[in-house]
């Protein structure tokens, strides 16, 4: 772990390598499971292990990171465990083996991104550099590796694991080179975790993020199945994921200006609207060629919630609880993902894939009205006090 003066370059490399590893695995894992003969409900449950372990482990890892001498230690250990877990998948495609590999991967990746963001945001604060370009490097890494993975998977479905394990190895090296970031509760002062939940606005934003990730998770987990259903192939899927990745670029370039103009509440509400509209388009279009423009909408969904709340937490949560705050938000996203994954699998089996798309679209759009109503009540209560 470097003692040198912090440089933006090390953060750029870490972001690019981190986002070209685990997120790519989870993007293509539904295809691997489907081609291995698993049922939709089994796929939903296996994919839900990631969010489930995030719910169970993430807050504890965040607390331990905040209380450790250096948060970097946890980042390196989580990266190493992730590498080992990925390499277990291609050894066997039996249900129990895949479940074990999924469980281990889920455990190590539970707080991986949250801890990385806590270190990155605090490190960038020291040198007064914006987070947008660094997160953009992650988007670029994801986009490029997705295309490569898509083409390799057409030849050998297991190649996705070897490719991402290769990226994970270099992610470990880049994590080691990051400037050290202390766990600020490792000293005498202790700030209770409950202080985070006293901020009602933050609790509302995290809850809304959880609901949004129900739809986002359903899309991420079952879009590969939808694409195959309408006649798409894995190599084209890789290109679509590339488009999906680069679609985040405009938001990341102008994120600060967007939030200053709209505010975080309107920004997130707009993003949720895009989530709903995307499901409506998938329900209506059903044509592989027309998926190219639809993928551009991805740049206004997950990244908006992930980036906006990561920055908001870094600005509003006490220094001693920043890693904990990031992991609690990660836990709320994970809860949304597990609900979207498990319920989505059963919903598809109950009413079919196409009708499920329509149901999720209406659910996502109706959530905006609920968010606005609760936000108004909190605002009025704050004004009275």
Coordinates of C-alpha atoms in Angstrom, one line a residue:
X1 CA 0.0 0.0 0.0
X2 CA 1.6 3.1 -1.2
X3 CA 3.0 5.9 1.1
X4 CA 3.6 8.2 -1.8
X5 CA 1.7 11.4 -2.5
X6 CA -1.7 10.4 -3.8
X7 CA -2.1 10.5 -7.6
X8 CA -5.3 10.3 -9.6
X9 CA -3.8 7.7 -11.9
X10 CA -3.8 4.9 -9.2
X11 CA -7.5 5.6 -8.5
X12 CA -8.2 5.4 -12.3
X13 CA -6.5 2.0 -12.6
X14 CA -8.1 0.6 -9.5
X15 CA -11.6 1.7 -10.7
X16 CA -11.1 0.3 -14.3
X17 CA -9.8 -3.1 -13.0
X18 CA -12.4 -3.4 -10.2
X19 CA -15.4 -2.8 -12.5
X20 CA -14.0 -5.1 -15.3
X21 CA -14.0 -8.0 -12.8
X22 CA -17.0 -8.9 -10.6
X23 CA -19.7 -6.8 -12.5
X24 CA -18.8 -8.5 -15.7
X25 CA -19.1 -11.9 -14.1
X26 CA -22.6 -11.1 -12.8
X27 CA -23.6 -9.7 -16.2
X28 CA -22.8 -13.0 -18.0
X29 CA -23.5 -15.5 -15.2
X30 CA -27.2 -15.8 -16.1
X31 CA -26.1 -17.0 -19.6
X32 CA -23.7 -19.5 -18.1
X33 CA -26.4 -20.8 -15.7
X34 CA -29.0 -21.0 -18.4
X35 CA -26.7 -22.9 -20.8
X36 CA -25.8 -25.2 -17.9
X37 CA -29.4 -26.2 -17.7
X38 CA -30.6 -24.4 -14.6
X39 CA -34.3 -23.4 -14.2
X40 CA -35.3 -19.8 -14.0
X41 CA -36.1 -20.1 -10.3
X42 CA -32.7 -21.7 -9.6
X43 CA -31.0 -19.0 -11.5
X44 CA -32.8 -16.4 -9.5
X45 CA -31.8 -18.0 -6.2
X46 CA -28.2 -18.4 -7.2
X47 CA -27.9 -14.8 -8.4
X48 CA -29.6 -13.7 -5.2
X49 CA -26.7 -15.1 -3.1
X50 CA -24.7 -12.0 -4.0
X51 CA -27.2 -9.5 -2.6
X52 CA -28.0 -11.8 0.3
X53 CA -24.4 -11.9 1.5
X54 CA -24.2 -8.2 1.0
X55 CA -27.1 -7.8 3.4
X56 CA -25.5 -10.1 6.0
X57 CA -21.9 -9.2 5.7
X58 CA -21.6 -5.7 4.3
X59 CA -22.5 -3.6 7.4
X60 CA -20.0 -5.6 9.5
X61 CA -17.2 -5.3 7.0
X62 CA -17.9 -1.5 6.8
X63 CA -17.7 -1.2 10.6
X64 CA -14.5 -3.3 10.8
X65 CA -13.0 -1.2 8.0
X66 CA -13.8 2.1 9.8
X67 CA -12.2 0.7 13.0
X68 CA -9.1 -0.8 11.3
X69 CA -5.8 1.0 11.1
X70 CA -6.1 1.1 7.3
X71 CA -9.2 0.4 5.2
X72 CA -6.9 -0.8 2.3
X73 CA -6.2 -4.1 4.1
X74 CA -9.9 -5.1 3.7
X75 CA -9.9 -4.1 0.0
X76 CA -6.9 -6.4 -0.8
X77 CA -8.3 -9.3 1.2
X78 CA -11.7 -9.0 -0.5
X79 CA -10.0 -8.8 -4.0
X80 CA -8.0 -12.0 -3.3
X81 CA -11.0 -13.9 -2.1
X82 CA -12.9 -12.9 -5.2
X83 CA -10.2 -14.1 -7.5
X84 CA -10.2 -17.6 -5.8
X85 CA -14.0 -17.8 -5.9
X86 CA -14.2 -17.0 -9.6
X87 CA -11.7 -19.7 -10.5
X88 CA -14.0 -22.3 -8.8
X89 CA -16.9 -21.9 -11.3
X90 CA -15.4 -23.6 -14.3
X91 CA -14.3 -26.7 -12.4
X92 CA -17.8 -28.2 -12.3
X93 CA -21.4 -27.2 -13.4
X94 CA -23.3 -29.2 -10.8
X95 CA -25.9 -27.4 -8.7
X96 CA -24.1 -27.9 -5.4
X97 CA -20.7 -26.9 -6.7
X98 CA -22.1 -23.8 -8.5
X99 CA -24.0 -22.9 -5.3
X100 CA -20.8 -23.2 -3.2
X101 CA -18.8 -21.1 -5.7
X102 CA -21.6 -18.5 -5.9
X103 CA -21.7 -18.4 -2.0
X104 CA -18.0 -17.8 -1.8
X105 CA -18.0 -15.2 -4.5
X106 CA -21.0 -13.5 -2.9
X107 CA -19.2 -13.4 0.4
X108 CA -16.0 -11.8 -0.8
X109 CA -17.7 -9.3 -3.2
X110 CA -20.3 -8.3 -0.6
X111 CA -18.5 -5.1 0.4
X112 CA -15.8 -5.0 -2.3
X113 CA -17.2 -2.0 -4.2
X114 CA -18.4 -0.1 -1.2
X115 CA -15.0 -0.3 0.6
X116 CA -13.3 0.7 -2.7
X117 CA -15.5 3.7 -3.1
X118 CA -15.0 4.8 0.6
X119 CA -11.2 4.6 0.0
X120 CA -11.4 6.3 -3.4
X121 CA -13.7 9.2 -2.3
X122 CA -11.6 10.0 0.8
X123 CA -8.4 9.7 -1.2
X124 CA -9.7 12.0 -3.9
X125 CA -10.9 14.5 -1.3
X126 CA -7.3 14.8 -0.1
X127 CA -6.1 15.9 -3.5
X128 CA -9.3 17.8 -4.3
X129 CA -10.1 15.8 -7.4
X130 CA -13.6 14.8 -8.7
X131 CA -14.9 11.3 -8.5
X132 CA -16.6 11.4 -11.9
X133 CA -13.5 10.7 -14.1
X134 CA -12.4 7.9 -11.8
X135 CA -15.8 6.2 -11.9
X136 CA -15.7 6.8 -15.7
X137 CA -12.6 4.6 -15.8
X138 CA -14.6 1.9 -14.2
X139 CA -17.3 2.2 -16.8
X140 CA -14.6 2.0 -19.6
X141 CA -13.1 -1.1 -18.0
X142 CA -16.5 -2.8 -17.8
X143 CA -17.5 -1.8 -21.4
X144 CA -14.2 -3.1 -22.9
X145 CA -14.1 -6.4 -21.0
X146 CA -17.8 -7.0 -21.7
X147 CA -17.2 -7.0 -25.5
X148 CA -14.1 -9.3 -25.1
X149 CA -16.0 -11.7 -22.8
X150 CA -19.0 -11.9 -25.2
X151 CA -16.8 -13.0 -28.1
X152 CA -14.9 -15.5 -26.0
X153 CA -18.1 -17.0 -24.6
X154 CA -19.3 -17.9 -28.1
X155 CA -16.4 -20.3 -28.2
X156 CA -16.2 -21.5 -24.6
X157 CA -18.8 -20.5 -22.0
X158 CA -16.3 -20.9 -19.2
X159 CA -13.9 -18.4 -20.6
X160 CA -15.7 -15.6 -18.8
X161 CA -14.3 -16.9 -15.5
X162 CA -10.7 -17.1 -16.7
X163 CA -10.9 -13.6 -18.2
X164 CA -12.3 -12.0 -15.1
X165 CA -9.9 -13.9 -12.8
X166 CA -7.1 -12.4 -14.9
X167 CA -8.5 -8.9 -14.3
X168 CA -9.0 -9.6 -10.6
X169 CA -5.3 -10.4 -10.3
X170 CA -4.3 -7.0 -11.5
X171 CA -7.1 -5.5 -9.4
X172 CA -5.3 -6.8 -6.4
X173 CA -2.0 -5.2 -7.5
X174 CA -3.7 -1.9 -8.1
X175 CA -5.4 -2.0 -4.7
X176 CA -2.0 -2.6 -3.1
X177 CA -0.7 0.6 -4.8
X178 CA -3.5 2.9 -3.5
X179 CA -2.6 5.5 -0.9
X180 CA -3.4 4.4 2.6
X181 CA -6.7 5.6 4.1
X182 CA -7.1 5.2 7.8
X183 CA -10.1 3.8 9.6
X184 CA -11.0 6.9 11.6
X185 CA -12.6 5.0 14.4
X186 CA -9.4 3.1 15.1
X187 CA -8.4 5.8 17.5
X188 CA -10.2 6.7 20.8
X189 CA -13.3 8.4 19.4
X190 CA -16.3 6.2 18.7
X191 CA -19.3 7.3 16.7
X192 CA -22.4 5.0 16.9
X193 CA -23.6 3.5 13.7
X194 CA -27.2 4.5 14.6
X195 CA -26.2 8.2 13.9
X196 CA -26.6 7.3 10.2
X197 CA -30.2 6.4 10.6
X198 CA -31.1 9.7 12.4
X199 CA -30.8 11.4 9.0
X200 CA -34.3 10.8 7.7
X201 CA -33.5 12.2 4.2
X202 CA -30.6 9.7 3.8
X203 CA -32.8 6.8 5.0
X204 CA -35.5 7.8 2.4
X205 CA -32.9 8.0 -0.4
X206 CA -31.4 4.6 0.5
X207 CA -34.9 3.1 0.6
X208 CA -35.7 4.6 -2.8
X209 CA -32.4 3.2 -4.1
X210 CA -33.5 -0.3 -2.7
X211 CA -36.7 -0.1 -4.7
X212 CA -34.9 1.0 -7.8
X213 CA -32.5 -1.9 -7.6
X214 CA -35.4 -4.3 -7.6
X215 CA -36.1 -3.3 -11.2
X216 CA -32.4 -2.9 -12.0
X217 CA -31.6 -6.4 -10.7
X218 CA -34.5 -7.9 -12.6
X219 CA -33.1 -6.3 -15.8
X220 CA -29.5 -7.3 -15.2
X221 CA -30.3 -10.9 -14.3
X222 CA -33.0 -11.7 -16.9
X223 CA -32.1 -9.5 -19.8
X224 CA -29.7 -12.1 -21.2
X225 CA -32.6 -14.6 -21.1
X226 CA -34.9 -12.1 -22.7
X227 CA -32.4 -11.4 -25.4
X228 CA -32.0 -15.1 -26.1
X229 CA -35.8 -15.5 -26.2
X230 CA -36.1 -12.8 -28.9
X231 CA -33.3 -14.4 -31.0
X232 CA -30.1 -12.7 -29.8
X233 CA -26.6 -14.3 -29.4
X234 CA -23.8 -14.1 -26.8
X235 CA -21.4 -12.1 -29.1
X236 CA -24.1 -9.5 -29.8
X237 CA -24.9 -9.5 -26.0
X238 CA -21.2 -8.5 -25.4
X239 CA -21.6 -5.6 -27.8
X240 CA -24.8 -4.5 -26.1
X241 CA -23.1 -4.5 -22.7
X242 CA -20.3 -2.4 -24.2
X243 CA -23.0 0.1 -25.4
X244 CA -24.5 -0.2 -21.9
X245 CA -21.2 0.7 -20.3
X246 CA -20.3 3.7 -22.5
X247 CA -23.8 5.0 -22.1
X248 CA -22.8 6.0 -18.6
X249 CA -20.1 8.4 -19.9
X250 CA -22.4 11.5 -20.4
X251 CA -23.8 11.3 -16.9
X252 CA -20.4 10.8 -15.3
X253 CA -19.0 13.8 -17.2
X254 CA -21.8 16.1 -16.1
X255 CA -22.9 14.5 -12.8
X256 CA -22.0 17.4 -10.6
X257 CA -23.7 20.0 -12.8
X258 CA -26.8 17.8 -13.1
X259 CA -27.2 17.4 -9.4
X260 CA -26.5 21.0 -8.7
X261 CA -29.3 22.0 -11.1
X262 CA -31.9 19.3 -10.3
X263 CA -30.9 18.2 -6.8
X264 CA -30.5 14.6 -5.7
X265 CA -34.2 14.0 -5.3
X266 CA -35.3 15.0 -8.8
X267 CA -32.2 13.3 -10.2
X268 CA -33.1 10.0 -8.6
X269 CA -36.8 10.3 -9.5
X270 CA -35.9 10.9 -13.2
X271 CA -33.6 7.9 -13.1
X272 CA -36.4 5.7 -11.7
X273 CA -38.6 6.9 -14.5
X274 CA -36.1 5.7 -17.0
X275 CA -36.0 2.3 -15.3
X276 CA -39.8 2.0 -15.8
X277 CA -39.7 3.2 -19.4
X278 CA -37.0 0.8 -20.4
X279 CA -39.1 -2.2 -19.3
X280 CA -42.0 -0.8 -21.3
X281 CA -39.8 -0.6 -24.4
X282 CA -38.6 -4.2 -23.9
X283 CA -42.2 -5.3 -23.6
X284 CA -43.2 -3.5 -26.8
X285 CA -40.1 -3.9 -29.1
X286 CA -39.1 -7.6 -28.9
X287 CA -36.5 -7.2 -31.7
X288 CA -32.7 -7.9 -31.3
X289 CA -31.6 -5.1 -33.6
X290 CA -33.6 -2.4 -31.8
X291 CA -31.9 -3.3 -28.5
X292 CA -28.9 -1.2 -29.5
X293 CA -30.7 2.2 -28.8
X294 CA -32.5 0.8 -25.8
X295 CA -29.2 -0.1 -24.1
X296 CA -28.3 3.6 -24.1
X297 CA -30.9 4.1 -21.4
X298 CA -28.7 2.2 -19.0
X299 CA -26.6 5.3 -18.6
X300 CA -29.5 6.9 -16.7
X301 CA -30.3 4.1 -14.3
X302 CA -27.8 2.2 -12.1
X303 CA -24.9 4.7 -12.4
X304 CA -27.2 7.6 -11.3
X305 CA -28.2 5.9 -8.0
X306 CA -24.7 4.4 -7.4
X307 CA -22.8 7.6 -8.1
X308 CA -25.2 10.1 -6.6
X309 CA -25.6 8.3 -3.3
X310 CA -21.9 7.5 -2.9
X311 CA -21.0 11.1 -3.2
X312 CA -24.0 12.2 -1.0
X313 CA -22.9 9.8 1.7
X314 CA -19.3 11.0 1.5
X315 CA -20.5 14.6 1.9
X316 CA -23.1 14.2 4.7
X317 CA -22.0 11.2 6.8
X318 CA -19.5 11.8 9.7
X319 CA -15.9 11.0 8.7
X320 CA -15.8 8.1 11.2
X321 CA -18.7 6.4 9.6
X322 CA -18.1 6.8 5.9
X323 CA -17.1 3.2 5.1
X324 CA -20.0 2.1 7.2
X325 CA -22.4 4.5 5.4
X326 CA -21.2 3.2 2.0
X327 CA -21.7 -0.4 3.1
X328 CA -25.2 0.3 4.5
X329 CA -26.2 1.8 1.2
X330 CA -24.7 -1.2 -0.4
X331 CA -26.8 -3.3 1.8
X332 CA -30.0 -1.5 0.8
X333 CA -29.1 -2.0 -2.9
X334 CA -28.4 -5.6 -2.2
X335 CA -31.8 -6.0 -0.6
X336 CA -33.4 -4.6 -3.7
X337 CA -31.3 -6.9 -5.9
X338 CA -32.3 -10.0 -3.9
X339 CA -36.0 -9.1 -4.1
X340 CA -35.7 -8.4 -7.8
X341 CA -33.8 -11.6 -8.5
X342 CA -35.8 -14.1 -6.4
X343 CA -39.2 -12.6 -7.0
X344 CA -38.4 -12.0 -10.6
X345 CA -37.6 -15.6 -11.2
X346 CA -40.8 -16.8 -9.7
X347 CA -42.8 -14.0 -11.4
X348 CA -41.5 -15.2 -14.8
X349 CA -42.4 -18.8 -14.0
X350 CA -45.9 -17.7 -12.9
X351 CA -46.9 -15.3 -15.7
X352 CA -44.2 -15.5 -18.3
X353 CA -41.2 -13.3 -19.2
X354 CA -43.1 -10.7 -21.3
X355 CA -45.9 -10.1 -18.8
X356 CA -43.3 -9.8 -16.0
X357 CA -41.6 -7.0 -17.9
X358 CA -44.9 -5.0 -17.9
X359 CA -45.5 -5.6 -14.2
X360 CA -42.0 -4.4 -13.3
X361 CA -42.5 -1.3 -15.5
X362 CA -45.7 -0.3 -13.7
X363 CA -44.2 -1.0 -10.3
X364 CA -41.1 1.2 -11.0
X365 CA -43.2 4.1 -12.3
X366 CA -45.6 4.0 -9.3
X367 CA -42.7 4.1 -6.9
X368 CA -41.9 7.6 -8.1
X369 CA -45.2 8.9 -6.8
X370 CA -44.6 7.3 -3.4
X371 CA -41.1 8.7 -3.2
X372 CA -42.3 12.2 -3.9
X373 CA -45.1 11.9 -1.3
X374 CA -42.8 10.7 1.5
X375 CA -40.1 13.3 0.6
X376 CA -42.7 16.1 0.8
X377 CA -43.8 14.9 4.3
X378 CA -40.2 14.8 5.5
X379 CA -39.6 18.3 4.1
X380 CA -42.7 19.7 5.9
X381 CA -41.6 18.0 9.2
X382 CA -38.1 19.5 8.8
X383 CA -39.6 22.9 8.2
X384 CA -41.7 22.7 11.4
X385 CA -38.8 21.7 13.5

